[in-house]
Amino acid sequence: MAIFTDPIREHADFGPGDAEWLHLLVGDWQMVADLAFADLALWFPHPEFGYIALAHVRPSTSHTVFHADFVGEGIRSDLRPIVDKAWSSRSIERSSETSWSSEMALRVEAVPMVRNGRTLAVVTSHMDLSSSRMPSRLELTYRQCAYDLLRMGTLGLWPDFASPTGSRRGAPAWVTA
């Protein structure tokens, strides 16, 4: 089974370009995970599991909160209510309280990825709060940039099909005189 594409292909409500849009999202989201200092997971509805993890990315700017790979697995019961709410409301949902794993405190946000007025998937952001230090101004700015990009996904403004893809994506253009 192709974990990313099979559930999408089986979903009847997907229109032209929807799967490609999610591929663009996953192609760009390492940057978002790094800016957010958080793990990101992409959830998609599944008849047996409620939601299935299509993709996961770990930040290079912070340690991961997930040490085992869970792509292709069903959603944990503690995450399902926030993902359900984000899916149906088409708005960013934050966990009402800090969740605790065996070794750390986590803040979880669920962000619906909306295209053409339809929720296609939900991204969850998992940030470790167990560090006792105060975040720097730069870190707070980076987190705001990540939030802004994810908010653009909720509005269907990011990722953008008009942006070039390939190895130069996001790199400045060189102008020769």
Coordinates of N, CA and C in Angstrom, one line a residue, residues 10-170:
E10 N -8.7 6.8 -2.8 CA -10.0 6.1 -2.5 C -11.1 7.1 -2.0
H11 N -10.7 8.4 -1.8 CA -11.6 9.4 -1.3 C -12.3 10.0 -2.4
A12 N -13.7 9.9 -2.5 CA -14.5 10.3 -3.6 C -14.6 11.8 -3.8
D13 N -14.4 12.5 -2.7 CA -14.6 14.0 -2.8 C -13.4 14.8 -3.3
F14 N -12.3 14.1 -3.6 CA -11.1 14.8 -4.1 C -11.3 15.2 -5.5
G15 N -11.0 16.5 -5.7 CA -11.1 17.1 -7.1 C -9.8 17.1 -7.7
P16 N -9.7 17.7 -9.0 CA -8.5 17.8 -9.7 C -7.5 18.7 -8.9
G17 N -6.3 18.3 -8.8 CA -5.3 19.1 -8.1 C -5.2 18.9 -6.6
D18 N -6.2 18.3 -6.0 CA -6.2 18.1 -4.5 C -5.0 17.3 -4.0
A19 N -4.8 16.2 -4.6 CA -3.7 15.3 -4.1 C -2.3 16.0 -4.4
E20 N -2.2 16.7 -5.5 CA -1.0 17.5 -5.8 C -0.8 18.6 -4.8
W21 N -1.8 19.2 -4.4 CA -1.8 20.3 -3.4 C -1.2 19.8 -2.1
L22 N -1.7 18.6 -1.7 CA -1.1 18.0 -0.4 C 0.3 17.6 -0.6
H23 N 0.7 17.1 -1.8 CA 2.1 16.8 -2.1 C 3.0 18.1 -2.0
L24 N 2.5 19.2 -2.5 CA 3.2 20.4 -2.3 C 3.3 20.8 -0.9
L25 N 2.3 20.6 -0.1 CA 2.3 20.9 1.3 C 3.5 20.1 2.0
V26 N 3.5 18.8 1.8 CA 4.5 18.0 2.4 C 5.9 18.3 1.9
G27 N 6.0 18.7 0.6 CA 7.2 19.1 0.1 C 7.8 20.4 0.7
D28 N 7.0 21.2 1.3 CA 7.4 22.5 1.9 C 7.5 22.4 3.4
W29 N 6.9 21.4 4.0 CA 6.7 21.5 5.5 C 7.9 21.2 6.4
Q30 N 9.0 20.8 5.9 CA 10.2 20.7 6.7 C 10.5 22.1 7.3
M31 N 10.4 23.1 6.4 CA 10.6 24.5 6.8 C 9.7 24.9 7.9
V32 N 8.4 24.5 7.8 CA 7.4 24.9 8.8 C 7.7 24.2 10.1
A33 N 8.1 22.9 10.1 CA 8.5 22.2 11.3 C 9.7 22.9 12.0
D34 N 10.7 23.3 11.2 CA 11.8 24.0 11.7 C 11.5 25.3 12.4
L35 N 10.6 26.1 11.7 CA 10.2 27.4 12.2 C 9.3 27.2 13.5
A36 N 8.5 26.2 13.5 CA 7.6 26.0 14.7 C 8.3 25.3 15.8
F37 N 9.5 24.7 15.6 CA 10.2 24.0 16.7 C 9.3 22.8 17.1
A38 N 8.6 22.2 16.2 CA 7.6 21.2 16.5 C 7.6 20.1 15.4
D39 N 7.2 18.9 15.9 CA 6.8 17.8 15.0 C 5.5 18.2 14.3
L40 N 5.4 17.8 13.0 CA 4.1 18.0 12.3 C 3.6 16.6 11.8
A41 N 2.3 16.4 11.8 CA 1.8 15.1 11.3 C 0.6 15.5 10.4
L42 N 0.4 14.8 9.3 CA -0.7 15.0 8.4 C -1.7 13.9 8.5
W43 N -2.9 14.2 8.9 CA -4.0 13.3 9.1 C -5.0 13.3 8.0
F44 N -5.5 12.2 7.7 CA -6.5 12.0 6.6 C -7.6 11.1 7.1
P45 N -8.9 11.3 6.8 CA -10.0 10.4 7.2 C -9.8 9.0 6.8
H46 N -10.1 8.1 7.6 CA -10.0 6.6 7.3 C -11.2 5.9 8.0
P47 N -11.8 5.1 7.2 CA -13.0 4.4 7.7 C -12.8 3.5 8.9
E48 N -11.6 2.9 9.0 CA -11.3 2.0 10.1 C -10.7 2.7 11.3
F49 N -9.8 3.6 11.1 CA -9.1 4.3 12.2 C -9.6 5.6 12.6
G50 N -10.5 6.2 11.9 CA -10.9 7.6 12.1 C -10.1 8.5 11.3
Y51 N -8.8 8.5 11.5 CA -7.8 9.2 10.7 C -6.6 8.4 10.6
I52 N -5.8 8.5 9.5 CA -4.6 7.8 9.3 C -3.5 8.9 9.1
A53 N -2.3 8.6 9.6 CA -1.2 9.5 9.4 C -0.6 9.2 8.0
L54 N -0.7 10.3 7.2 CA -0.1 10.2 5.8 C 1.4 10.5 5.8
A55 N 1.8 11.4 6.7 CA 3.1 11.9 6.7 C 3.5 12.5 8.1
H56 N 4.8 12.5 8.4 CA 5.3 13.1 9.6 C 6.6 13.7 9.3
V57 N 6.9 14.9 10.0 CA 8.2 15.5 9.8 C 8.7 15.9 11.2
R58 N 10.0 15.8 11.4 CA 10.6 16.1 12.7 C 11.4 17.5 12.5
P59 N 11.4 18.3 13.5 CA 12.1 19.6 13.3 C 13.6 19.4 13.4
S60 N 14.4 20.1 12.7 CA 15.8 20.1 12.8 C 16.3 21.1 13.8
T61 N 15.4 22.0 14.3 CA 15.7 23.1 15.2 C 15.4 22.7 16.7
S62 N 14.8 21.5 16.9 CA 14.5 21.1 18.2 C 14.5 19.6 18.2
H63 N 14.4 19.0 19.4 CA 14.3 17.5 19.4 C 12.9 17.1 19.1
T64 N 12.8 15.9 18.6 CA 11.5 15.3 18.2 C 10.7 14.9 19.4
V65 N 9.4 14.9 19.3 CA 8.6 14.4 20.4 C 8.1 13.0 20.1
F66 N 8.3 12.5 18.8 CA 7.9 11.1 18.4 C 9.2 10.4 18.0
H67 N 9.5 9.4 18.8 CA 10.7 8.6 18.5 C 10.4 7.4 17.6
A68 N 9.2 7.0 17.5 CA 8.8 5.9 16.6 C 8.0 6.4 15.4
D69 N 8.2 5.8 14.3 CA 7.5 6.2 13.1 C 6.0 5.7 13.2
F70 N 5.1 6.6 12.9 CA 3.6 6.2 13.0 C 2.9 6.5 11.7
V71 N 3.6 6.8 10.6 CA 3.0 7.0 9.3 C 2.3 5.7 8.9
G72 N 1.0 5.8 8.5 CA 0.3 4.6 8.1 C -0.6 4.0 9.3
E73 N -0.4 4.6 10.4 CA -1.2 4.1 11.6 C -2.4 5.1 11.9
G74 N -3.3 4.5 12.6 CA -4.5 5.3 13.0 C -4.1 6.3 14.1
I75 N -5.0 7.3 14.2 CA -4.8 8.4 15.2 C -5.0 7.9 16.6
R76 N -4.2 8.4 17.5 CA -4.4 8.1 19.0 C -5.7 8.7 19.5
S77 N -6.3 8.1 20.4 CA -7.6 8.5 20.9 C -7.6 9.9 21.5
D78 N -6.5 10.3 22.1 CA -6.4 11.6 22.7 C -6.3 12.7 21.7
L79 N -5.9 12.4 20.5 CA -5.8 13.4 19.4 C -7.0 13.6 18.6
R80 N -7.8 12.5 18.6 CA -9.0 12.5 17.7 C -9.9 13.7 17.9
P81 N -10.3 14.0 19.1 CA -11.3 15.1 19.3 C -10.8 16.4 18.7
I82 N -9.6 16.8 18.9 CA -9.1 18.1 18.4 C -9.0 18.0 16.9
V83 N -8.6 16.9 16.3 CA -8.6 16.8 14.8 C -10.0 16.8 14.3
D84 N -10.9 16.1 14.9 CA -12.3 16.2 14.5 C -12.8 17.6 14.5
K85 N -12.5 18.3 15.5 CA -13.0 19.7 15.6 C -12.4 20.6 14.6
A86 N -11.1 20.4 14.3 CA -10.5 21.2 13.3 C -11.0 20.9 11.9
W87 N -11.3 19.6 11.7 CA -11.8 19.2 10.4 C -13.2 19.8 10.1
S88 N -14.1 19.7 11.1 CA -15.4 20.2 10.9 C -15.6 21.7 11.0
S89 N -14.8 22.4 11.8 CA -14.9 23.8 12.0 C -14.1 24.6 10.9
R90 N -13.1 23.9 10.3 CA -12.2 24.6 9.4 C -11.4 25.7 10.0
S91 N -11.1 25.6 11.3 CA -10.4 26.6 12.0 C -9.3 25.9 12.9
I92 N -8.3 26.6 13.2 CA -7.2 26.1 14.0 C -7.7 25.8 15.4
E93 N -7.4 24.7 15.9 CA -7.8 24.3 17.3 C -6.6 24.0 18.1
R94 N -6.6 24.5 19.3 CA -5.5 24.2 20.3 C -6.0 23.3 21.4
S95 N -5.2 22.4 21.9 CA -5.6 21.6 23.0 C -5.9 22.5 24.2
S96 N -6.9 22.2 24.9 CA -7.3 23.1 26.0 C -6.3 23.0 27.2
E97 N -5.6 22.0 27.3 CA -4.6 21.8 28.3 C -3.4 21.2 27.8
T98 N -2.3 21.3 28.5 CA -1.1 20.7 28.1 C -1.2 19.2 28.3
S99 N -0.8 18.5 27.3 CA -0.8 17.0 27.5 C 0.6 16.5 27.9
W100 N 0.6 15.5 28.6 CA 1.9 14.9 29.1 C 2.1 13.6 28.5
S101 N 3.3 13.4 27.9 CA 3.7 12.0 27.6 C 4.5 11.5 28.7
S102 N 5.1 10.4 28.6 CA 5.9 9.8 29.7 C 7.1 10.7 30.0
E103 N 7.6 11.5 29.1 CA 8.8 12.3 29.4 C 8.7 13.8 29.2
M104 N 7.6 14.3 28.7 CA 7.5 15.7 28.4 C 6.1 16.3 28.3
A105 N 6.0 17.6 28.5 CA 4.8 18.3 28.3 C 4.6 18.7 26.9
L106 N 3.5 18.6 26.3 CA 3.2 18.9 24.9 C 2.1 19.9 24.7
R107 N 2.3 20.8 23.7 CA 1.2 21.6 23.3 C 0.8 21.1 21.9
V108 N -0.4 20.8 21.7 CA -0.9 20.3 20.4 C -1.9 21.3 19.7
E109 N -1.6 21.5 18.4 CA -2.5 22.3 17.6 C -2.9 21.5 16.4
A110 N -4.2 21.7 16.0 CA -4.7 21.0 14.8 C -5.1 22.0 13.8
V111 N -4.5 21.9 12.6 CA -4.7 23.0 11.6 C -5.3 22.3 10.3
P112 N -6.6 22.7 10.0 CA -7.2 22.1 8.8 C -6.5 22.7 7.5
M113 N -6.3 21.8 6.6 CA -5.8 22.3 5.3 C -6.9 22.3 4.3
V114 N -7.3 23.5 4.0 CA -8.6 23.8 3.2 C -8.2 24.3 1.8
R115 N -8.8 23.6 0.8 CA -8.7 24.0 -0.6 C -10.0 24.1 -1.2
N116 N -10.3 25.2 -1.9 CA -11.6 25.3 -2.6 C -12.8 25.1 -1.6
G117 N -12.7 25.5 -0.4 CA -13.7 25.4 0.6 C -13.9 24.1 1.2
R118 N -13.0 23.1 0.9 CA -13.1 21.8 1.5 C -11.9 21.4 2.3
T119 N -12.1 20.8 3.5 CA -11.0 20.4 4.3 C -10.4 19.1 3.6
L120 N -9.1 19.1 3.3 CA -8.5 18.0 2.6 C -7.8 17.1 3.6
A121 N -7.2 17.7 4.7 CA -6.4 17.0 5.7 C -6.3 17.9 6.9
V122 N -5.7 17.4 7.9 CA -5.5 18.2 9.1 C -4.0 18.0 9.5
V123 N -3.3 19.1 9.7 CA -1.9 19.0 10.2 C -2.0 19.2 11.7
T124 N -1.3 18.3 12.5 CA -1.1 18.6 13.9 C 0.3 19.0 14.2
S125 N 0.4 19.9 15.1 CA 1.7 20.4 15.5 C 1.9 20.0 16.9
H126 N 3.1 19.4 17.2 CA 3.3 18.9 18.6 C 4.6 19.5 19.1
M127 N 4.5 20.4 20.0 CA 5.6 21.2 20.5 C 5.9 20.8 22.0
D128 N 7.2 20.5 22.2 CA 7.7 20.1 23.6 C 7.7 21.4 24.4
L129 N 7.0 21.4 25.6 CA 7.0 22.5 26.5 C 7.9 22.3 27.7
S130 N 8.5 21.1 27.8 CA 9.2 20.8 29.0 C 10.5 21.6 29.3
S131 N 11.0 22.3 28.2 CA 12.2 23.1 28.4 C 11.8 24.3 29.3
S132 N 12.6 24.6 30.3 CA 12.2 25.6 31.3 C 12.7 27.0 30.8
R133 N 13.4 27.1 29.7 CA 14.0 28.4 29.3 C 12.9 29.2 28.6
M134 N 13.2 30.5 28.7 CA 12.3 31.5 28.0 C 12.7 31.6 26.5
P135 N 11.8 31.4 25.6 CA 12.1 31.5 24.2 C 12.7 32.9 23.8
S136 N 13.6 32.9 22.9 CA 14.2 34.2 22.5 C 13.2 34.9 21.6
R137 N 13.5 36.2 21.3 CA 12.7 36.9 20.4 C 12.7 36.3 19.0
L138 N 13.9 35.8 18.6 CA 14.0 35.2 17.3 C 13.2 33.9 17.2
E139 N 13.2 33.1 18.3 CA 12.4 31.9 18.3 C 10.9 32.2 18.2
L140 N 10.5 33.2 18.9 CA 9.1 33.6 18.9 C 8.7 34.1 17.5
T141 N 9.6 34.8 16.8 CA 9.3 35.3 15.4 C 9.2 34.1 14.5
Y142 N 10.1 33.1 14.7 CA 10.1 31.9 13.8 C 8.7 31.2 14.0
R143 N 8.3 31.0 15.3 CA 7.1 30.3 15.6 C 5.9 31.1 14.9
Q144 N 5.9 32.4 14.9 CA 4.9 33.2 14.3 C 4.8 33.0 12.8
C145 N 6.0 32.9 12.2 CA 6.1 32.6 10.8 C 5.5 31.2 10.4
A146 N 5.8 30.2 11.3 CA 5.2 28.9 11.0 C 3.7 29.0 11.2
Y147 N 3.2 29.7 12.2 CA 1.8 29.8 12.4 C 1.1 30.5 11.2
D148 N 1.8 31.5 10.7 CA 1.2 32.3 9.5 C 1.1 31.4 8.3
L149 N 2.1 30.5 8.1 CA 2.1 29.6 6.9 C 1.0 28.6 7.1
L150 N 0.8 28.0 8.3 CA -0.2 27.1 8.5 C -1.6 27.8 8.4
R151 N -1.7 29.0 8.9 CA -3.0 29.7 8.8 C -3.3 30.0 7.3
M152 N -2.3 30.2 6.5 CA -2.5 30.4 5.0 C -3.0 29.1 4.4
G153 N -2.6 27.9 5.0 CA -3.1 26.6 4.5 C -4.6 26.5 4.9
T154 N -5.0 27.0 6.0 CA -6.4 27.0 6.4 C -7.2 27.8 5.5
L155 N -6.6 28.9 4.9 CA -7.3 29.8 4.0 C -7.2 29.3 2.6
G156 N -6.4 28.3 2.3 CA -6.2 27.8 1.0 C -5.2 28.6 0.2
L157 N -4.4 29.4 0.8 CA -3.5 30.3 0.2 C -2.1 29.7 0.1
W158 N -1.8 28.6 0.8 CA -0.5 28.0 0.8 C -0.7 26.5 1.0
P159 N 0.0 25.7 0.2 CA 1.0 26.0 -0.8 C 0.4 26.5 -2.1
D160 N 1.2 27.2 -2.8 CA 0.7 27.9 -4.0 C 1.2 27.1 -5.3
F161 N 0.3 26.7 -6.1 CA 0.7 26.0 -7.4 C 1.5 26.9 -8.3
A162 N 1.4 28.2 -8.1 CA 2.2 29.1 -9.0 C 3.6 29.2 -8.6
S163 N 4.0 28.8 -7.4 CA 5.4 28.8 -7.0 C 6.2 27.7 -7.7
P164 N 7.4 28.0 -8.1 CA 8.2 27.0 -8.8 C 8.5 25.8 -7.9
T165 N 8.7 24.7 -8.5 CA 9.1 23.5 -7.7 C 10.4 23.1 -8.1
G166 N 11.0 22.1 -7.4 CA 12.3 21.7 -7.8 C 13.4 22.1 -6.8
S167 N 14.6 21.9 -7.1 CA 15.7 22.2 -6.1 C 15.9 23.7 -5.8
R168 N 15.4 24.6 -6.7 CA 15.6 26.0 -6.4 C 14.3 26.6 -5.7
R169 N 13.4 25.8 -5.4 CA 12.1 26.3 -4.7 C 12.5 27.0 -3.4
G170 N 12.1 28.3 -3.3 CA 12.3 29.1 -2.1 C 13.7 29.8 -2.1

